[in-house]
Amino acid sequence: MIKRLSVFLLLGLPFFGQAQTRKYSNEFLQIGVGSRAFGMAGSVVASADDVTSGYWNPAGLTEMRTNAQASLMHSEYFSGIAKYDYAGFATFVADNTAVVGASLIRFGVDDIPDTSELIDADGNINYNRVKSFSAADYAFLFSYARNKRKEDNKGLSYGANVKIIHRKVGEYGKSWGFGIDVGARYKLNKFTFAAVGRDITTTFNAWSYNPDKFSSIYTATGNDIPKNSTETTMPRLILGTAYETDITEKFGILGEVNLNLTTDGKRNVLIAADPVSMDPTVGVEANFKKLIFLRSGLGNIQKTTDFDGSQSYTFQPNLGLGIKIKNFSLDYALTNIGNQDDGLYSNVFSIRLDFDKKH
């Protein structure tokens, strides 16, 4: 029960104020999609070249090796209390010069006990009055990308996302939001450079609450009654550089470094400043004939203070494995490994289906 309540609060309901800029607004959209990316600590904005690029960098959709792709992912957090799911589809249009795609993301906690009506008007406890509800966040991303490359080894591609966000907490309250992401990718021989601007116009969530659910019980117990409000998400910029080369005829390797710049104030990251903080991540991927992939990544670098007052840096290492069999790809990632932070292990699985080879 305590864990469920903690997760419920973690979802970030804006209970106070009329219009606020929140440091961790819509934070579920920063988790990521695709086990390949999880294994590389999210360092993929330059190297993402499949349907998951609709989330990481829409410009990467132009690098899909087939006419259409679909992907599914499932992961769980807080010992299975919270479920995180993703589905995506993308296809080439306009003689293979442009790509359109759609992605759906859900992060939710289900079966949360609602004890607000446990005690009836006569003061009697009636467990039959206990119901359950879900607190869930949804994001719908619609992507478009175009390729301006003139040669296979260099050139520019660009893309954008229009995203609709829906957050619902049972019958208590809900919100609708809207935002825009843009991305660009430039390939030069073995190097790829990328930049992604998320929530570039700021993303808002307009919250509305059901007054019938907040009865006199909440007032009598000293709880604050929420008011309709607008929550704003500030822009962030992600820069990435990737390098890919073949070691032998059968083995290849790819490395990428990303720099995440947030504009919502000081955060506990490697370079913490106000208003812009910078959080670097690094990922490596080795492959055998482009069929078997081994991945590793490093991120979430933070400065912590020990009980004796001394300070040290912690980080989160990740591992991943991928297998491609004809038009089917299976990827797995293990995150929060080691003893570098207090998070629990997370096992992330994702699959991808390729349809029709490009002509």
Coordinates of C-alpha atoms in Angstrom, one line a residue:
M1 CA 0.0 0.0 0.0
I2 CA 2.8 2.4 0.9
K3 CA 4.6 1.6 -2.3
R4 CA 1.5 2.2 -4.4
L5 CA 1.0 5.5 -2.7
S6 CA 4.6 6.5 -3.3
V7 CA 4.3 5.7 -7.0
F8 CA 1.0 7.6 -7.1
L9 CA 2.8 10.7 -5.8
L10 CA 5.7 10.1 -8.1
L11 CA 3.4 10.6 -11.1
G12 CA 3.5 14.3 -10.2
L13 CA -0.1 15.6 -9.9
P14 CA 0.0 19.4 -9.9
F15 CA -2.1 19.9 -6.8
F16 CA -1.1 23.5 -6.1
G17 CA -1.3 26.7 -8.1
Q18 CA -3.0 27.8 -11.3
A19 CA -0.1 27.9 -13.8
Q20 CA 3.3 26.3 -13.0
T21 CA 6.5 25.4 -14.7
R22 CA 7.6 22.1 -13.2
K23 CA 11.1 20.8 -13.2
Y24 CA 10.0 17.2 -13.7
S25 CA 6.9 17.8 -15.8
N26 CA 5.9 14.9 -18.1
E27 CA 9.0 13.0 -16.8
F28 CA 7.6 9.7 -18.0
L29 CA 8.5 10.9 -21.5
Q30 CA 12.2 10.9 -20.6
I31 CA 12.4 7.2 -19.8
G32 CA 13.0 6.2 -23.4
V33 CA 11.8 3.4 -25.7
G34 CA 13.5 0.4 -27.2
S35 CA 15.8 -2.1 -25.5
R36 CA 18.7 -1.1 -27.7
A37 CA 18.6 2.4 -26.4
F38 CA 18.3 1.2 -22.8
G39 CA 21.3 -0.9 -23.2
M40 CA 23.3 2.1 -24.4
A41 CA 22.0 4.4 -21.6
G42 CA 19.9 6.3 -24.0
S43 CA 22.9 7.4 -26.1
V44 CA 21.2 6.9 -29.5
V45 CA 20.0 10.3 -30.9
A46 CA 22.7 10.1 -33.6
S47 CA 22.6 6.3 -34.3
A48 CA 18.9 5.4 -33.9
D49 CA 18.0 4.2 -37.4
D50 CA 14.7 2.3 -37.0
V51 CA 11.1 2.9 -36.0
T52 CA 12.1 3.9 -32.4
S53 CA 13.7 7.0 -33.9
G54 CA 10.2 8.5 -33.8
Y55 CA 10.9 9.0 -30.1
W56 CA 14.7 9.6 -30.0
N57 CA 15.2 11.7 -33.1
P58 CA 12.6 11.7 -35.8
A59 CA 15.3 12.5 -38.4
G60 CA 16.6 9.0 -37.9
L61 CA 13.4 7.5 -39.4
T62 CA 14.9 8.1 -42.9
E63 CA 17.6 5.5 -42.1
M64 CA 15.2 2.6 -41.8
R65 CA 16.4 -0.3 -44.0
T66 CA 12.9 -1.5 -44.9
N67 CA 9.8 0.2 -46.2
A68 CA 7.9 -0.2 -42.9
Q69 CA 8.7 -1.2 -39.4
A70 CA 6.7 -1.9 -36.2
S71 CA 8.0 -2.2 -32.6
L72 CA 6.7 -3.2 -29.2
M73 CA 8.3 -2.8 -25.8
H74 CA 7.3 -3.7 -22.2
S75 CA 9.1 -3.0 -18.9
E76 CA 8.1 -2.8 -15.2
Y77 CA 9.3 -0.6 -12.4
F78 CA 9.1 -0.6 -8.6
S79 CA 8.9 -4.4 -8.4
G80 CA 6.3 -4.6 -11.0
I81 CA 3.9 -2.0 -9.6
A82 CA 4.4 0.4 -12.5
K83 CA 4.0 -0.8 -16.1
Y84 CA 5.7 0.9 -19.0
D85 CA 4.7 0.1 -22.6
Y86 CA 5.5 1.3 -26.1
A87 CA 4.2 0.6 -29.6
G88 CA 5.4 2.3 -32.8
F89 CA 5.0 2.1 -36.5
A90 CA 6.7 3.9 -39.4
T91 CA 6.6 3.7 -43.2
F92 CA 8.3 5.4 -46.1
V93 CA 6.2 7.6 -48.4
A94 CA 6.9 9.9 -51.4
D95 CA 9.2 7.6 -53.3
N96 CA 11.3 6.8 -50.2
T97 CA 12.3 10.4 -49.5
A98 CA 10.0 10.9 -46.5
V99 CA 8.8 8.8 -43.6
V100 CA 5.6 9.1 -41.4
G101 CA 5.2 7.3 -38.1
A102 CA 3.1 7.0 -35.0
S103 CA 4.1 6.0 -31.4
L104 CA 2.1 5.3 -28.3
I105 CA 3.6 5.3 -24.8
R106 CA 1.9 4.4 -21.5
F107 CA 3.3 4.6 -18.0
G108 CA 0.8 3.6 -15.4
V109 CA 0.0 2.1 -12.0
D110 CA -3.1 0.0 -11.9
D111 CA -5.3 -1.4 -9.1
I112 CA -4.6 1.4 -6.6
P113 CA -7.0 1.0 -3.6
D114 CA -9.3 4.0 -3.1
T115 CA -10.2 4.1 0.6
S116 CA -11.9 7.5 0.5
E117 CA -15.2 5.9 1.1
L118 CA -14.1 3.2 3.5
I119 CA -16.1 4.8 6.3
D120 CA -19.7 5.5 5.7
A121 CA -21.8 8.4 7.0
D122 CA -22.6 6.6 10.2
G123 CA -18.9 6.0 11.0
N124 CA -18.9 2.3 10.1
I125 CA -16.0 0.6 8.3
N126 CA -17.3 -1.1 5.1
Y127 CA -14.6 -2.8 3.0
N128 CA -17.1 -3.3 0.2
R129 CA -16.8 0.5 -0.4
V130 CA -13.1 0.2 -1.2
K131 CA -12.7 0.5 -5.0
S132 CA -9.6 0.6 -7.2
F133 CA -8.4 3.0 -9.9
S134 CA -5.5 3.6 -12.3
A135 CA -3.1 6.5 -12.5
A136 CA -1.7 6.5 -16.1
D137 CA 0.2 8.8 -18.4
Y138 CA -0.3 8.5 -22.2
A139 CA 1.7 10.1 -25.0
F140 CA 0.7 9.9 -28.7
L141 CA 3.6 10.9 -31.1
F142 CA 3.0 11.6 -34.8
S143 CA 6.3 11.8 -36.7
Y144 CA 7.5 13.1 -40.1
A145 CA 11.0 12.9 -41.5
R146 CA 12.6 13.8 -44.7
N147 CA 16.0 12.9 -46.3
K148 CA 18.2 15.5 -48.0
R149 CA 21.2 13.2 -48.4
K150 CA 22.8 13.1 -51.8
E151 CA 25.1 10.2 -51.1
D152 CA 25.1 7.1 -49.0
N153 CA 27.9 8.3 -46.7
K154 CA 27.0 11.9 -46.1
G155 CA 24.1 14.3 -46.0
L156 CA 21.3 15.8 -43.9
S157 CA 18.0 14.5 -42.7
Y158 CA 15.5 16.2 -40.5
G159 CA 12.1 15.5 -38.8
A160 CA 9.6 16.6 -36.3
N161 CA 7.1 15.2 -33.8
V162 CA 3.7 16.4 -32.8
K163 CA 2.7 14.9 -29.5
I164 CA -0.5 14.7 -27.6
I165 CA -0.3 13.9 -23.9
H166 CA -3.1 12.6 -21.7
R167 CA -2.8 11.9 -18.0
K168 CA -5.6 10.5 -15.9
V169 CA -5.9 9.7 -12.2
G170 CA -9.0 7.5 -11.9
E171 CA -12.1 9.7 -11.6
Y172 CA -10.1 12.3 -9.6
G173 CA -8.6 14.3 -12.4
K174 CA -7.2 14.3 -15.9
S175 CA -5.2 16.5 -18.2
W176 CA -4.6 17.0 -21.9
G177 CA -1.4 18.5 -23.3
F178 CA 0.3 19.3 -26.6
G179 CA 4.0 19.7 -27.7
I180 CA 6.4 19.7 -30.5
D181 CA 9.9 18.0 -31.0
V182 CA 12.3 18.7 -33.8
G183 CA 15.5 16.8 -34.8
A184 CA 18.3 16.8 -37.4
R185 CA 20.9 14.3 -38.3
Y186 CA 24.0 14.8 -40.5
K187 CA 26.1 11.8 -41.7
L188 CA 29.7 12.3 -42.8
N189 CA 31.5 9.1 -43.7
K190 CA 31.8 7.1 -40.4
F191 CA 30.6 10.0 -38.2
T192 CA 27.0 11.0 -37.5
F193 CA 26.1 14.3 -35.8
A194 CA 22.6 14.9 -34.4
A195 CA 20.6 17.5 -32.4
V196 CA 17.1 17.1 -31.0
G197 CA 15.0 19.8 -29.4
R198 CA 12.2 18.5 -27.2
D199 CA 9.2 20.6 -26.2
I200 CA 10.7 23.4 -28.2
T201 CA 7.6 25.6 -27.8
T202 CA 7.2 24.4 -24.2
T203 CA 4.7 21.7 -23.6
F204 CA 1.6 22.3 -21.5
N205 CA -0.8 20.0 -19.6
A206 CA -4.2 21.5 -18.8
W207 CA -5.5 19.8 -15.6
S208 CA -9.1 19.5 -14.6
Y209 CA -10.4 17.9 -11.4
N210 CA -13.7 16.3 -10.4
P211 CA -15.0 18.2 -7.4
D212 CA -17.4 15.3 -6.6
K213 CA -14.5 13.0 -5.8
F214 CA -13.0 15.5 -3.3
S215 CA -15.7 15.3 -0.6
S216 CA -15.8 16.8 2.9
I217 CA -13.6 13.9 4.0
Y218 CA -10.5 15.4 2.4
T219 CA -11.2 18.8 4.0
A220 CA -11.9 17.2 7.4
T221 CA -8.6 15.3 7.3
G222 CA -6.5 18.4 6.3
N223 CA -5.9 17.5 2.7
D224 CA -5.4 20.3 0.1
I225 CA -8.1 20.3 -2.5
P226 CA -6.6 20.6 -6.0
K227 CA -7.7 23.3 -8.4
N228 CA -7.7 23.3 -12.2
S229 CA -4.3 24.4 -13.4
T230 CA -1.9 24.4 -16.3
E231 CA 1.5 22.6 -16.0
T232 CA 4.3 23.7 -18.4
T233 CA 7.3 21.6 -19.5
M234 CA 10.4 23.6 -20.5
P235 CA 12.5 22.8 -23.6
R236 CA 15.5 20.6 -23.6
L237 CA 18.3 20.1 -26.2
I238 CA 20.1 16.8 -26.8
L239 CA 23.3 16.8 -28.8
G240 CA 24.9 13.5 -30.1
T241 CA 27.9 12.3 -32.0
A242 CA 28.3 8.7 -33.2
Y243 CA 31.2 6.8 -34.8
E244 CA 30.8 3.5 -36.5
T245 CA 33.4 1.3 -38.2
D246 CA 34.1 -2.3 -39.1
I247 CA 36.9 -4.0 -37.2
T248 CA 36.9 -7.1 -39.5
E249 CA 34.7 -8.4 -42.2
K250 CA 32.4 -9.9 -39.5
F251 CA 32.8 -7.6 -36.6
G252 CA 31.8 -4.0 -36.2
I253 CA 31.6 -1.4 -33.4
L254 CA 29.7 1.8 -32.8
G255 CA 30.2 4.4 -30.1
E256 CA 28.0 7.4 -29.2
V257 CA 28.2 10.3 -26.8
N258 CA 25.1 12.4 -25.9
L259 CA 24.8 15.6 -24.0
N260 CA 21.4 16.4 -22.5
L261 CA 20.8 20.1 -21.7
T262 CA 17.8 20.9 -19.6
T263 CA 16.5 24.5 -19.2
D264 CA 14.3 24.1 -16.1
G265 CA 16.8 24.9 -13.4
K266 CA 19.6 23.2 -11.5
R267 CA 19.5 19.4 -11.5
N268 CA 21.6 16.8 -9.7
V269 CA 23.6 15.9 -12.8
L270 CA 27.3 16.0 -13.7
I271 CA 27.2 19.7 -14.7
A272 CA 24.5 21.4 -12.5
A273 CA 23.8 25.0 -13.2
D274 CA 20.8 27.4 -13.3
P275 CA 19.0 27.6 -15.6
V276 CA 20.8 25.1 -17.8
S277 CA 22.2 21.7 -16.5
M278 CA 24.1 19.2 -18.6
D279 CA 23.9 15.4 -18.3
P280 CA 26.3 13.3 -20.5
T281 CA 25.7 9.7 -21.4
V282 CA 27.8 7.3 -23.4
G283 CA 27.0 4.0 -25.2
V284 CA 28.8 1.3 -27.2
E285 CA 27.5 -1.4 -29.5
A286 CA 29.4 -4.3 -31.0
N287 CA 28.0 -6.5 -33.7
F288 CA 28.7 -9.7 -35.4
K289 CA 27.5 -9.7 -39.1
K290 CA 24.8 -7.2 -38.0
L291 CA 22.9 -10.2 -36.6
I292 CA 24.1 -10.4 -33.0
F293 CA 24.6 -7.2 -30.9
L294 CA 26.2 -6.6 -27.5
R295 CA 25.7 -3.2 -25.9
S296 CA 26.8 -1.3 -22.9
G297 CA 26.1 2.2 -21.6
L298 CA 26.8 4.6 -18.8
G299 CA 24.6 7.4 -17.6
N300 CA 22.8 9.0 -14.6
I301 CA 26.0 10.5 -13.3
Q302 CA 25.3 12.2 -10.0
K303 CA 27.2 13.7 -7.0
T304 CA 26.1 12.3 -3.7
T305 CA 27.0 13.2 -0.1
D306 CA 27.9 10.3 2.3
F307 CA 27.0 10.2 6.0
D308 CA 30.4 11.5 6.9
G309 CA 29.9 14.6 4.7
S310 CA 32.3 13.5 2.0
Q311 CA 31.1 13.7 -1.6
S312 CA 31.5 11.2 -4.4
Y313 CA 30.1 10.5 -7.9
T314 CA 27.7 7.6 -8.7
F315 CA 26.6 6.4 -12.1
Q316 CA 24.3 3.8 -13.7
P317 CA 25.8 1.1 -16.0
N318 CA 23.5 -0.7 -18.4
L319 CA 23.9 -3.8 -20.5
G320 CA 22.1 -5.0 -23.6
L321 CA 21.8 -7.9 -26.1
G322 CA 20.2 -8.0 -29.5
I323 CA 19.5 -10.7 -32.1
K324 CA 18.2 -10.2 -35.6
I325 CA 16.6 -13.2 -37.5
K326 CA 15.5 -12.2 -41.0
N327 CA 12.7 -9.6 -40.5
F328 CA 12.5 -10.1 -36.7
S329 CA 14.6 -8.4 -34.1
L330 CA 14.6 -9.2 -30.4
D331 CA 16.4 -6.9 -27.9
Y332 CA 17.0 -7.1 -24.2
A333 CA 18.4 -4.6 -21.7
L334 CA 19.3 -4.9 -18.0
T335 CA 19.4 -1.5 -16.3
N336 CA 20.4 -0.3 -12.8
I337 CA 23.0 -3.0 -12.6
G338 CA 25.7 -3.0 -9.9
N339 CA 25.6 -1.0 -6.7
Q340 CA 26.0 2.4 -8.2
D341 CA 22.5 3.6 -7.2
D342 CA 19.6 2.6 -5.1
G343 CA 17.3 1.7 -8.0
L344 CA 16.0 -1.8 -8.5
Y345 CA 16.9 -4.0 -11.5
S346 CA 14.8 -3.4 -14.6
N347 CA 14.5 -6.0 -17.4
V348 CA 13.4 -4.4 -20.6
F349 CA 12.3 -6.4 -23.7
S350 CA 11.4 -5.1 -27.1
I351 CA 10.8 -6.6 -30.5
R352 CA 10.8 -5.1 -34.0
L353 CA 9.2 -6.4 -37.3
D354 CA 10.5 -5.3 -40.7
F355 CA 8.1 -5.2 -43.7
D356 CA 9.2 -5.2 -47.3
K357 CA 12.7 -4.3 -48.3
K358 CA 13.5 -0.9 -49.7
H359 CA 13.8 -0.8 -53.5

